[in-house]
XYZ file of C-alpha atoms in Angstrom:
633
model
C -24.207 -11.091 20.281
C -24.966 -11.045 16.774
C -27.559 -9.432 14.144
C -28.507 -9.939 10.970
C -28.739 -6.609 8.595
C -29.879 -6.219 5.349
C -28.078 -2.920 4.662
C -24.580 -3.526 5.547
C -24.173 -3.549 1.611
C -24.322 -0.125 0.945
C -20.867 0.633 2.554
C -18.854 -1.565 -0.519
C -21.300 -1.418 -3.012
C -21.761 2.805 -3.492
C -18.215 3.203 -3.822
C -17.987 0.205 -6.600
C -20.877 1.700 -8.422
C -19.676 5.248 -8.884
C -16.319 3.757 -10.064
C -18.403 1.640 -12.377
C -20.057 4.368 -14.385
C -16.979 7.067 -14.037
C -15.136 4.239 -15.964
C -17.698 3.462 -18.099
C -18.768 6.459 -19.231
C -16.807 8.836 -17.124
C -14.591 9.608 -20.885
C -17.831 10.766 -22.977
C -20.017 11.919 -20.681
C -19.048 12.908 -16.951
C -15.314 14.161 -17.440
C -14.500 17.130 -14.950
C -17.881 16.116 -13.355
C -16.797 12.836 -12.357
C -16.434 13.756 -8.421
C -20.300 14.177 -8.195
C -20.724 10.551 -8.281
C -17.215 9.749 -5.936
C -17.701 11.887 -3.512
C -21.581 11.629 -2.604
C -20.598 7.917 -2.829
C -17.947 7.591 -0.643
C -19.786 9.946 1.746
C -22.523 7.527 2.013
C -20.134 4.751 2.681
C -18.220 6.874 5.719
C -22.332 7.777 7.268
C -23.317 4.133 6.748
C -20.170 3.099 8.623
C -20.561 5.053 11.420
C -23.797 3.967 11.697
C -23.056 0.517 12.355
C -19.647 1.644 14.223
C -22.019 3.348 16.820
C -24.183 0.298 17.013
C -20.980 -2.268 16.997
C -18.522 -0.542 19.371
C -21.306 1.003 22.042
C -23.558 -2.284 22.280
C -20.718 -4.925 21.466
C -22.757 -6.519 18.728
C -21.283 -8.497 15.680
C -23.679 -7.153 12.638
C -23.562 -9.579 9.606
C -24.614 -9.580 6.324
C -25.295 -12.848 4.462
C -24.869 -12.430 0.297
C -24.171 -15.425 -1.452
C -22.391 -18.813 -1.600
C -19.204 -18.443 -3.798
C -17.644 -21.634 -4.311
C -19.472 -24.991 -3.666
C -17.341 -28.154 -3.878
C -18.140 -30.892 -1.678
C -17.611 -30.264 1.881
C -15.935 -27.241 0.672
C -18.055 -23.869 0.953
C -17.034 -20.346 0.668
C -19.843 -17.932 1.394
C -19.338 -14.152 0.948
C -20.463 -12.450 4.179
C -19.913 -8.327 5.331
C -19.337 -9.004 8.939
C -18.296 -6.079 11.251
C -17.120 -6.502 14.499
C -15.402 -4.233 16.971
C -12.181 -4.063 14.842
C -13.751 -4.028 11.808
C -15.668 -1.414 12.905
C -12.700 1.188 13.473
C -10.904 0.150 10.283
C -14.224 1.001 8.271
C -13.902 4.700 9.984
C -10.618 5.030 9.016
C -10.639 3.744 5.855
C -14.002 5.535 4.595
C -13.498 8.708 6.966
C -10.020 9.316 4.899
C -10.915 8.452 1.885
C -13.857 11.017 2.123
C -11.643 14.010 2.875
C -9.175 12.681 0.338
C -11.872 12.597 -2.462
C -13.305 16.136 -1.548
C -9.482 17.111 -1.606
C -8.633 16.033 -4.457
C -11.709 17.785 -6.333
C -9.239 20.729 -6.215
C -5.797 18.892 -6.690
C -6.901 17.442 -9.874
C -9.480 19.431 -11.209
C -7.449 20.471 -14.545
C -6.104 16.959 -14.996
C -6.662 15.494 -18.545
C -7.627 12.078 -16.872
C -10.180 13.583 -14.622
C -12.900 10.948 -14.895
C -10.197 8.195 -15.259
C -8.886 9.224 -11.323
C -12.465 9.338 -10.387
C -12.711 5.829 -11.082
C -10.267 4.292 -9.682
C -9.948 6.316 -6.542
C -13.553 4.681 -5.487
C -12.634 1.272 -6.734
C -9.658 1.323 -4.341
C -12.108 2.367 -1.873
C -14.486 -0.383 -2.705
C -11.679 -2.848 -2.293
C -10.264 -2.112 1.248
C -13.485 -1.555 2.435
C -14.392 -5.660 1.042
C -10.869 -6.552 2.311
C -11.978 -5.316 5.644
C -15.489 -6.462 5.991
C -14.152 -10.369 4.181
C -15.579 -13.243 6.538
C -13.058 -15.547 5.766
C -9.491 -16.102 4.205
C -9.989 -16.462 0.314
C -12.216 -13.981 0.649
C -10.010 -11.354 2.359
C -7.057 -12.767 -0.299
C -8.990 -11.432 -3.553
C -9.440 -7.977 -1.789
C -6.087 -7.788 -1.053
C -5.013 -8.499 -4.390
C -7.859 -6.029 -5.510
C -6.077 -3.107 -3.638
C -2.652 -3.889 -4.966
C -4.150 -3.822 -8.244
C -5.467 -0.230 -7.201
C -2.368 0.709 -6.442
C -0.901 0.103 -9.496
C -3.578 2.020 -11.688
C -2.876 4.507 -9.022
C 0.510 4.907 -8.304
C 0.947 5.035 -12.270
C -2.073 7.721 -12.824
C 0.319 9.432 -15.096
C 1.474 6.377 -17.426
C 2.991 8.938 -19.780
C 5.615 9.453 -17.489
C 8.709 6.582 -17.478
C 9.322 7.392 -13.596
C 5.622 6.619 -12.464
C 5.076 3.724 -14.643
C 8.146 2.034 -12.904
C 7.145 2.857 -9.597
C 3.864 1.268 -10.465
C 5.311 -1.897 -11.406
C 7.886 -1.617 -8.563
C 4.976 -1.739 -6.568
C 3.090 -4.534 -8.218
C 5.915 -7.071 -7.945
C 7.724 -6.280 -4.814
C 3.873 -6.929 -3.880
C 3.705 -9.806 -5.695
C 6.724 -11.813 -3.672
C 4.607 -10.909 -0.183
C 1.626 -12.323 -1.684
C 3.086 -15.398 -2.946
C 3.750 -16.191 0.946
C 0.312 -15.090 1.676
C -1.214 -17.579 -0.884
C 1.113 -20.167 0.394
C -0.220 -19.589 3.992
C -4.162 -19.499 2.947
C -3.173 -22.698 1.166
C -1.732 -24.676 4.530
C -4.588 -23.527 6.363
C -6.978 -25.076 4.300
C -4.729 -27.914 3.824
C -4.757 -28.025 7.657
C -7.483 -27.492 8.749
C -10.136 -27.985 5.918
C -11.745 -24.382 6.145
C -11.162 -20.896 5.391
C -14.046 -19.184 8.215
C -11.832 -16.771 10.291
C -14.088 -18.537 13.229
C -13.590 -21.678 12.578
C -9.931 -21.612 11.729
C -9.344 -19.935 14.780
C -11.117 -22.166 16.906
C -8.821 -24.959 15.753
C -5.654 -23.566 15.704
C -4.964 -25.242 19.726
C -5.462 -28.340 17.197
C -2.553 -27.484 15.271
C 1.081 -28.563 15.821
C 3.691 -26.130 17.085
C 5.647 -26.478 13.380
C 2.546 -25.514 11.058
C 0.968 -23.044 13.339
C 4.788 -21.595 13.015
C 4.434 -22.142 9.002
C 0.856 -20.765 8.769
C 1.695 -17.826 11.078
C 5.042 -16.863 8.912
C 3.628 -17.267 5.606
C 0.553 -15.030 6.832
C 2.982 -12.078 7.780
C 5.332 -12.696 4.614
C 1.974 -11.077 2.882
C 1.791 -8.281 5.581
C 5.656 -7.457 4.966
C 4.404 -6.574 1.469
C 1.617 -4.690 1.938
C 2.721 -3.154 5.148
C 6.221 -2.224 3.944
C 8.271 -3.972 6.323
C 11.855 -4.763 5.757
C 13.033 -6.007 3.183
C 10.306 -5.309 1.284
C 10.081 -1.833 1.898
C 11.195 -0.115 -1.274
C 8.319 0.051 -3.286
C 6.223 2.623 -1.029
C 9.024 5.669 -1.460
C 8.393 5.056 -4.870
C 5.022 5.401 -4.774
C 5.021 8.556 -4.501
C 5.191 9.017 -8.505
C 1.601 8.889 -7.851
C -1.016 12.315 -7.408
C -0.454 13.785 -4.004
C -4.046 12.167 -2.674
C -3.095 8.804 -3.443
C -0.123 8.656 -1.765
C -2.511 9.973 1.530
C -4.869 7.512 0.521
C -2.051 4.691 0.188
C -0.174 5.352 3.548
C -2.566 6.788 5.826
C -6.059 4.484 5.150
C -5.789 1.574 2.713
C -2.879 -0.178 1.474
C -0.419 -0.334 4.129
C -2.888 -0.430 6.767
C -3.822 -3.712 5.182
C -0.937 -5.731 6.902
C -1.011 -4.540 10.222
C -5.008 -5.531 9.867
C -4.671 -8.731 8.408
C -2.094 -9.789 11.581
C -4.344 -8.025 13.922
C -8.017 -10.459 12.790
C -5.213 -13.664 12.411
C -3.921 -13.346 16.244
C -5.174 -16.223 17.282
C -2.467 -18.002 14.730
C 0.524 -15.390 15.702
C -0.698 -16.008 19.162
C 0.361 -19.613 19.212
C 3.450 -19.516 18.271
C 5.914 -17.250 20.122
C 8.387 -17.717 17.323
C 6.347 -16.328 14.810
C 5.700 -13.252 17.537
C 9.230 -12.651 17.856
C 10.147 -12.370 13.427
C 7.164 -9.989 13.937
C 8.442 -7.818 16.336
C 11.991 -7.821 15.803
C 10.877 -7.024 11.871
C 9.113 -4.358 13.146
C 11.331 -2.516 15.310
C 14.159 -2.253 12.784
C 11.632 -1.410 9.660
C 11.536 1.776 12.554
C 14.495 2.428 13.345
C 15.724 2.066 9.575
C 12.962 3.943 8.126
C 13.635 6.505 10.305
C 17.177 7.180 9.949
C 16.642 7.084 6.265
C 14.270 9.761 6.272
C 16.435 12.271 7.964
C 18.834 12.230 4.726
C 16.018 12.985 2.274
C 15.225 16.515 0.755
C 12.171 15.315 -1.595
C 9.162 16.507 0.986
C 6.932 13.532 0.070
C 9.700 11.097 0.450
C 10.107 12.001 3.971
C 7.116 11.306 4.632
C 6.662 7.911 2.885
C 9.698 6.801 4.757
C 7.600 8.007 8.016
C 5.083 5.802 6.899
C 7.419 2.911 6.548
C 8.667 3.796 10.054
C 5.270 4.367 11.822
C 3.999 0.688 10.136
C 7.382 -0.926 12.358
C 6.247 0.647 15.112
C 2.657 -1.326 14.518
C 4.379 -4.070 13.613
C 6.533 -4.322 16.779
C 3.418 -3.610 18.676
C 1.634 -6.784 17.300
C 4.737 -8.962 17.684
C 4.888 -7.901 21.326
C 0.899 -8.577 22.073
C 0.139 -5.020 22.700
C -2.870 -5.269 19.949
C -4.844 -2.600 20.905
C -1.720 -0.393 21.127
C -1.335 -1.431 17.272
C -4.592 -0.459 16.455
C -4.815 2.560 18.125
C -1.339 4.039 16.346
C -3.365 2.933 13.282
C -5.685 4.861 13.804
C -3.855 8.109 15.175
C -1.476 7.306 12.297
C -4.337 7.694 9.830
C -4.859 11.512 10.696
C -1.800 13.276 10.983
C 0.185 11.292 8.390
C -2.821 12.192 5.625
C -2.673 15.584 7.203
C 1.177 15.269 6.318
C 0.218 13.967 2.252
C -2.410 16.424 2.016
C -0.230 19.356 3.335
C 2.721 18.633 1.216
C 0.301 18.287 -1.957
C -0.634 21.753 -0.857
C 2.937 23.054 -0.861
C 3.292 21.551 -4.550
C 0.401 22.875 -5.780
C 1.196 26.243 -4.339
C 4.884 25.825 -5.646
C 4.702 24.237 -9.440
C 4.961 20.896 -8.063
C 8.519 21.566 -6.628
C 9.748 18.680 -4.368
C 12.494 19.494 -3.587
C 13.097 21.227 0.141
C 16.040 23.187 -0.983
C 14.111 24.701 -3.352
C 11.174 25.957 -0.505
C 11.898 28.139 2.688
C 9.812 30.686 3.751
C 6.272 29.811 2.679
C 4.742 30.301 6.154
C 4.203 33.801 5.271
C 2.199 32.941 2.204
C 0.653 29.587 3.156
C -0.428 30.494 7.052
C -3.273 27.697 6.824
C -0.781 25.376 5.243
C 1.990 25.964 7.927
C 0.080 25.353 10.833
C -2.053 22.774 9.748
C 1.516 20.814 8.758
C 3.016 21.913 11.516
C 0.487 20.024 13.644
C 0.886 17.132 11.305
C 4.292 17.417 11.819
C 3.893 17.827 15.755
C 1.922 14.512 15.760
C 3.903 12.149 13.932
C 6.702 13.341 16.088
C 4.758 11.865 19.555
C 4.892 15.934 21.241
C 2.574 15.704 24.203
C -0.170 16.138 23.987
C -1.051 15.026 20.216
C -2.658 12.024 18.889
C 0.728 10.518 18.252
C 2.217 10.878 21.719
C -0.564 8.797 23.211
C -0.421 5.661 20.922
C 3.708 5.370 20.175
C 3.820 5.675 24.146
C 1.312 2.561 24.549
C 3.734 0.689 21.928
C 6.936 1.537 23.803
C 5.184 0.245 27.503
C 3.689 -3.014 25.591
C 7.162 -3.608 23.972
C 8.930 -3.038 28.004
C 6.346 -4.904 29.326
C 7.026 -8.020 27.059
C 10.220 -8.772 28.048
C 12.063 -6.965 25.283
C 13.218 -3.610 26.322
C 15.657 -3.837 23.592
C 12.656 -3.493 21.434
C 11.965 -0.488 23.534
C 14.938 1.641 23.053
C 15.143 1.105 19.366
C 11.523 2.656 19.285
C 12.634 5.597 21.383
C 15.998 5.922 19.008
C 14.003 5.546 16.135
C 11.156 8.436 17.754
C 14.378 11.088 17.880
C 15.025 10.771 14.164
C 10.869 11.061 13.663
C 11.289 14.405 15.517
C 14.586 15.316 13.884
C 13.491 14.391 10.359
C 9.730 15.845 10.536
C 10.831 19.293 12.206
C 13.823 19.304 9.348
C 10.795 19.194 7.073
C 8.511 21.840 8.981
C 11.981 24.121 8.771
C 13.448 23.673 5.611
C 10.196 24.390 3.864
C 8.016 27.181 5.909
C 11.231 28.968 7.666
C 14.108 30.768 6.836
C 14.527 32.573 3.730
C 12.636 31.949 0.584
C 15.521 30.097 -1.753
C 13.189 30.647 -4.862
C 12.443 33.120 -7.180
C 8.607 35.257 -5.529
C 8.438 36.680 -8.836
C 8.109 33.670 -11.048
C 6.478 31.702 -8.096
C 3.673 32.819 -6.057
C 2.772 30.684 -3.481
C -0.888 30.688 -1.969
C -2.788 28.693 0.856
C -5.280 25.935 -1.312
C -8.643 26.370 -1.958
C -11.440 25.834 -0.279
C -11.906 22.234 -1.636
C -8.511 21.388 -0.138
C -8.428 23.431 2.959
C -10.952 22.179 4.733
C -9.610 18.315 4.584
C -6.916 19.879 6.505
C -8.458 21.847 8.734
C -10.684 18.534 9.425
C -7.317 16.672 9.662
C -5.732 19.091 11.856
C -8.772 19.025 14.382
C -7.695 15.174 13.816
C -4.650 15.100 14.665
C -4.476 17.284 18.075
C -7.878 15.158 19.419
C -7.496 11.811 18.269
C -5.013 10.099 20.949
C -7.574 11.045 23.624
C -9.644 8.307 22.290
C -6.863 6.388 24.137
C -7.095 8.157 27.812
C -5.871 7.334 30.085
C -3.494 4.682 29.512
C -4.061 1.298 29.007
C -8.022 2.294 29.872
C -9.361 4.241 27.582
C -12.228 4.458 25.352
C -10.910 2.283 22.647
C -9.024 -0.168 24.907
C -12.824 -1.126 25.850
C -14.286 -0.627 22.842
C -11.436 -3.688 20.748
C -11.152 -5.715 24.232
C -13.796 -8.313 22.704
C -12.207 -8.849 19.839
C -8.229 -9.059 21.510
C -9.965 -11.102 25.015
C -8.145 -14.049 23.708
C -4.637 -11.952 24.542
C -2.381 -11.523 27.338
C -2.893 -8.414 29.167
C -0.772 -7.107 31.002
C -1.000 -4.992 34.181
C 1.605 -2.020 33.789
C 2.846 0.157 36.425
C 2.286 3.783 36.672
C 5.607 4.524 37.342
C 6.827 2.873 33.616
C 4.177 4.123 31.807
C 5.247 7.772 32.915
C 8.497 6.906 32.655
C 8.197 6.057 28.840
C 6.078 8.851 28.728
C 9.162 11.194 29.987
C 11.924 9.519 27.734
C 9.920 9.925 24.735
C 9.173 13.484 25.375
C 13.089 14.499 25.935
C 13.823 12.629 22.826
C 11.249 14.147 20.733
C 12.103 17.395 22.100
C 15.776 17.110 21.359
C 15.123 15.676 17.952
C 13.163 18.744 17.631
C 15.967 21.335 19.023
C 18.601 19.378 16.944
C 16.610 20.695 13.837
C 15.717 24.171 14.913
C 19.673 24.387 15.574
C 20.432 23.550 12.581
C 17.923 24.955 9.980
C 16.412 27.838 12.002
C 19.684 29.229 14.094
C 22.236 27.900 11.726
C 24.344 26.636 15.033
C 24.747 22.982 13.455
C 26.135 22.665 9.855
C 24.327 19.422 8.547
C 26.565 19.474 5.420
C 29.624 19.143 8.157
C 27.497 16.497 10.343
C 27.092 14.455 7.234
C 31.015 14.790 6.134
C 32.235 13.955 9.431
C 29.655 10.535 9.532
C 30.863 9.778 6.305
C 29.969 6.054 5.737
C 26.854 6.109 7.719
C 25.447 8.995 6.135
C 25.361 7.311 2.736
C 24.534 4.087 4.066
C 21.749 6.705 5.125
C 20.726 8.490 1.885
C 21.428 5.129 -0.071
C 18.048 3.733 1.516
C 20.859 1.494 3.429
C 21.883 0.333 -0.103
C 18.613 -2.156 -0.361
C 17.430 -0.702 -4.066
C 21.306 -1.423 -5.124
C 21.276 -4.527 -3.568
C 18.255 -5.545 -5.251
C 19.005 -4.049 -8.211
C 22.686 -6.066 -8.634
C 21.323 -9.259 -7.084
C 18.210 -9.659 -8.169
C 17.155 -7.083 -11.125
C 20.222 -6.927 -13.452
C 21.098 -11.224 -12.813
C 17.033 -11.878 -13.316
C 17.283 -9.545 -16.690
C 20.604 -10.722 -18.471
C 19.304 -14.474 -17.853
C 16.368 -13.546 -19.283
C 17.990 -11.571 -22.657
C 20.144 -14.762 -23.006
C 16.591 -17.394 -22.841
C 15.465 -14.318 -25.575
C 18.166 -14.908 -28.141
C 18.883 -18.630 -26.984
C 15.945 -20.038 -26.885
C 13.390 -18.165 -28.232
C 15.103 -16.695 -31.330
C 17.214 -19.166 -31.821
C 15.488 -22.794 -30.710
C 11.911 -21.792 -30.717
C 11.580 -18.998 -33.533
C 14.405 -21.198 -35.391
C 12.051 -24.289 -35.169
C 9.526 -22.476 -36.621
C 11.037 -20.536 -39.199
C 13.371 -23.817 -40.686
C 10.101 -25.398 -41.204
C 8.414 -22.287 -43.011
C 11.729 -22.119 -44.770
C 11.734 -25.883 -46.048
C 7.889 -25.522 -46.991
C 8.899 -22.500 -48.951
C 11.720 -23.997 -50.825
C 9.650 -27.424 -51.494
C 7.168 -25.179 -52.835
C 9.905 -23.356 -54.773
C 10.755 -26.936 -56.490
C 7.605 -28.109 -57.298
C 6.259 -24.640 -58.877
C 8.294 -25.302 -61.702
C 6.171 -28.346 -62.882
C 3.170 -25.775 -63.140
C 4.498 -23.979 -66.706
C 1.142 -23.373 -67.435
C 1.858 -25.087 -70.972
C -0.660 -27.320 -72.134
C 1.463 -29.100 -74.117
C 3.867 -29.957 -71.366
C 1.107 -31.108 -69.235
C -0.121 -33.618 -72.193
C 3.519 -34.979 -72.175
C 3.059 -35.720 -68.071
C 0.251 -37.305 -68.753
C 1.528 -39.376 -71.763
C 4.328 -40.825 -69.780
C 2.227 -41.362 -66.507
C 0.015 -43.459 -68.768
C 2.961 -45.479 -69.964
C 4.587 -45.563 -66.445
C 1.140 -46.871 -65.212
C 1.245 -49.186 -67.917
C 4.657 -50.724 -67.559
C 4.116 -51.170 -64.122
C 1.305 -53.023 -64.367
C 2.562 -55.420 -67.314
C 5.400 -55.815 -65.229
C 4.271 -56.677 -61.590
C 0.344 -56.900 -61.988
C 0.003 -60.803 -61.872
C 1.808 -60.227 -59.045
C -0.129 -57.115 -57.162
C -3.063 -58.125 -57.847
C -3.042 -61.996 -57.729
């Protein structure tokens, strides 16, 4: 059933408008008041969104929101629509709820920051964006949000332009984005081509029309956008990067906006990856070894928010192998679980930064637990989560993805999830030890570390409270709460019926694995009973494949970067200085020296001029005498 609103608008348009005047006047007027417009704003757009979640996801309704034709051409119409339905209606919690907490927490992150105002605008724009991405009726629609978040991301990401290593990441960001999206444009284009229309309801409902090659084409070209945003391999590399941003954005970029956007985007086109199992199968198998990679990369890493992003990149495979094995609710559901305990994670390790002179570095840390009590246990939950420990929020949705990927047909798919879920334990208890246990390896004299602020501390309480409750939303298994609540918008997909007996078999395996990942760390950075130094020596080659990022920057870097750079210094002086520039300075050159030869008729002698005149006369003359029966017969 669908209605008709009139105030759907509010959710997009208060974010856009606070970002508006921060920007616009944010520098003269506002500065280190610049949150009172954000915040309020973004507020409004999390109540307004739970307001029409309530209505969507406990009466089933589709609510629209009609506001104006964009493009008229012919036959060809694109109108811009807000339409929420069912999974619409959880991203828009997500995305808003996060973002919320993330604005009032950064109040205190940033508060003596120069470019105060300037953050203030752009974190609500990037807001403003998702939330448009999310509520887009159709696909050019949902293609200029997408490209509005990336450019977000970039303003984001390089907050602090001054410095060479976050202006990089930026644009590392902003290209690597770029290839995805060229795929994405390509697919929107073959759609239309196709079928004639951009409406997500009437492309799907003609997609049986298709044939089994351009479904196949449409469906890849779609996710080629999703393995950019989404950080899928090989595209993964910008999002460790990333982290050159403020602390907030990278929570606001992994756990709620940015990469989210993929896994949506796949999730509201199923009906495309739906009809073609090939396409289903590059999606899956993408996403199970963006998992497993991820996560063995992440257990080599000592920078604390680098961990974490490589979590991210490891938790997105997961939803990734979850949509390219049909489990679609699962995928949404470790979304959302996702969404709390890895901002949680952001927002924690921001804390331990602020609290430590923005040291990174884990080597550096030990022993804060006694000075950052609120910090440690909030984390530690984090921490607990991500790692699937019964009975958190993440235990209950990686489980579902593990069943849906046994259930499938590819248990292969399956035991690289539970391999990939010991490293999450062994790498996020590494980070839990290394920085809140053992003995402080800095200097309590010069550093004093403290639990946040208020402004800060309650986003993680709130997170926290998050994290523990949040998988119950999916009990029991397979049947609960929001299993019913996206079944209208998945009823087009397979379900299958799965057995007690494997789903608490999964359940078991991926609690011993999690739990020995966990011991494995405790051993070896609480008890000192494992040497990792002498675990990493003895794997030798596989360790730096490892803490290389499996050598993908380097490869990029020697096959792409550096070949892409010396072709274009040798176009530079080759063409440009020498052809082009050359061109254009010979003929500058020949004026000038033309100019230099005829200057010297102008003597400025009036006497010499009289003489050029005198013999033109007589030239004109003779001439004439000469040929002028002839000329002018």
């Amino acid at each position: 059933m669908e209605r008709t609103v009139d105030w759907l608008v509010i959710i997009p348009l208060a974010p856009l408008l606070a970002a508006l005047v921060n920007f616009l006047v944010g520098r003269w007027w506002i500065r280190q008041r610049a949150h009172w417009l954000a915040v309020p704003a973004v507020g409004l757009s999390f109540l307004v969104s739970l307001v029409a979640a309530v209505e969507v996801l406990g009466q089933h309704h589709v609510l629209r929101q009609p506001l104006y034709t964009w493009i008229t051409a012919g036959d060809f119409h694109v109108p811009v629509e807000l339409v929420i339905d069912e999974l619409t209606a959880v991203m828009l919690l997500v995305v808003t709820g996060i973002s919320f907490l993330v604005h009032v927490y950064s109040t205190g992150y940033m508060a003596h920051d120069p470019g105060y105002y300037r953050f203030f605008a752009w974190l609500p724009l990037f807001v403003f964006s998702m939330v448009m991405l999310v509520l887009a009726n159709n696909f050019l629609v949902l293609f200029v949000f997408w490209e509005a978040v990336g450019l977000c991301s970039y303003l984001l990401i390089g907050f602090w332009f001054r410095r060479r290593s976050a202006a990089d990441a930026a644009k590392k960001a902003f290209i690597v984005n770029r290839i995805g999206d060229f795929g994405f444009a390509l697919g929107i284009m073959l759609i239309f081509t196709s079928l004639g229309t951009l409406e997500y309801h009437e492309v799907f409902e003609a997609v049986p029309a298709l044939s089994a090659g351009t479904v196949t084409a449409i469906a890849l070209l779609l996710f080629t956008g999703a393995i950019g945003k989404s950080a899928q391999l090989p595209l993964f590399v910008w999002l460790p990067d990333a982290m050159e941003g403020p602390t907030p954005v990278s929570a606001l970029i992994h756990a709620a906006t940015m990469v989210t956007a993929g896994i949506f985007m796949v999730a509201r086109a199923h009906p495309i990856f739906l009809a073609s199992p090939l396409a289903m199968g590059v999606v899956a198998i993408i996403g199970g070894l963006t998992a497993f990679v991820a996560a063995t990369i992440a257990t080599t890493q000592f920078d604390i928010k680098r961990v974490i992003a490589y979590s991210t990149v490891s938790q997105l495979g997961y939803m990734a192998m979850a949509l390219g094995v049909g489990a679609w609710i699962p995928a949404i559901f470790h979304l959302f679980t996702h969404a709390f305990f890895k901002a949680l994670l952001f927002l924690g390790s921001g804390a331990v930064m602020h609290a430590m002179h923005d040291e990174l570095d884990m080597r550096r840390m030990g022993g804060l637990k006694r000075w950052m009590p609120l910090t440690y246990w909030t984390f530690l939950l984090g921490a607990a989560a991500n790692a699937g420990i019964v009975p958190l929020a993440g235990f209950w949705s990686k489980d579902e993805i593990l069943v849906g990927a046994w259930v499938a047909g590819v248990p292969l798919l399956a035991i690289l999830g539970l391999v990939a879920a010991f490293f999450t334990a062994l790498y996020m208890f590494r980070a839990v030890f290394l920085t809140f246990h053992g003995q402080p390896r800095f200097d309590p004299h010069e550093i004093h570390p403290h639990d946040p602020p208020k402004t800060m501390a309650l986003p993680l309480l709130i997170l926290a409270i998050g994290a523990v409750l949040a998988g119950f939303v999916g009990v029991p298994p397979e049947n609960g709460w929001i299993h019913h609540a996206l079944e209208p918008v998945f009823e087009g997909a397979k379900h299958h019926e799965v057995p007690l007996a494997l789903t608490l078999g999964i359940a078991v395996a991926s609690t011993v694995v999690a739990l020995a990942g966990l011991w494995i760390a405790h051993a070896a950075y609480v008890r000192a009973a494992i040497d990792p130094a002498a675990i990493a020596v003895r794997l030798g080659p596989l360790y730096r494949l490892a803490v290389n990022g499996w050598y993908f920057d380097l490869v990029y870097q020697r096959g792409i970067v550096r070949p892409l750079d010396a072709f274009a210094t040798w176009l530079w002086h080759n063409v440009d200085i020498a052809i082009i520039d050359g061109a254009v300075n010979g003929i500058a050159q020949a004026v000038a020296a033309t100019a230099q030869l005829w200057r010297r008729l102008q003597t400025g002698l009036v006497a010499n001029y009289a003489l050029a005149i005198a013999l033109g006369t007589v030239l004109l003359v003779g001439i004439y005498l000469a040929f002028g029966s002839t000329l002018f017969r």
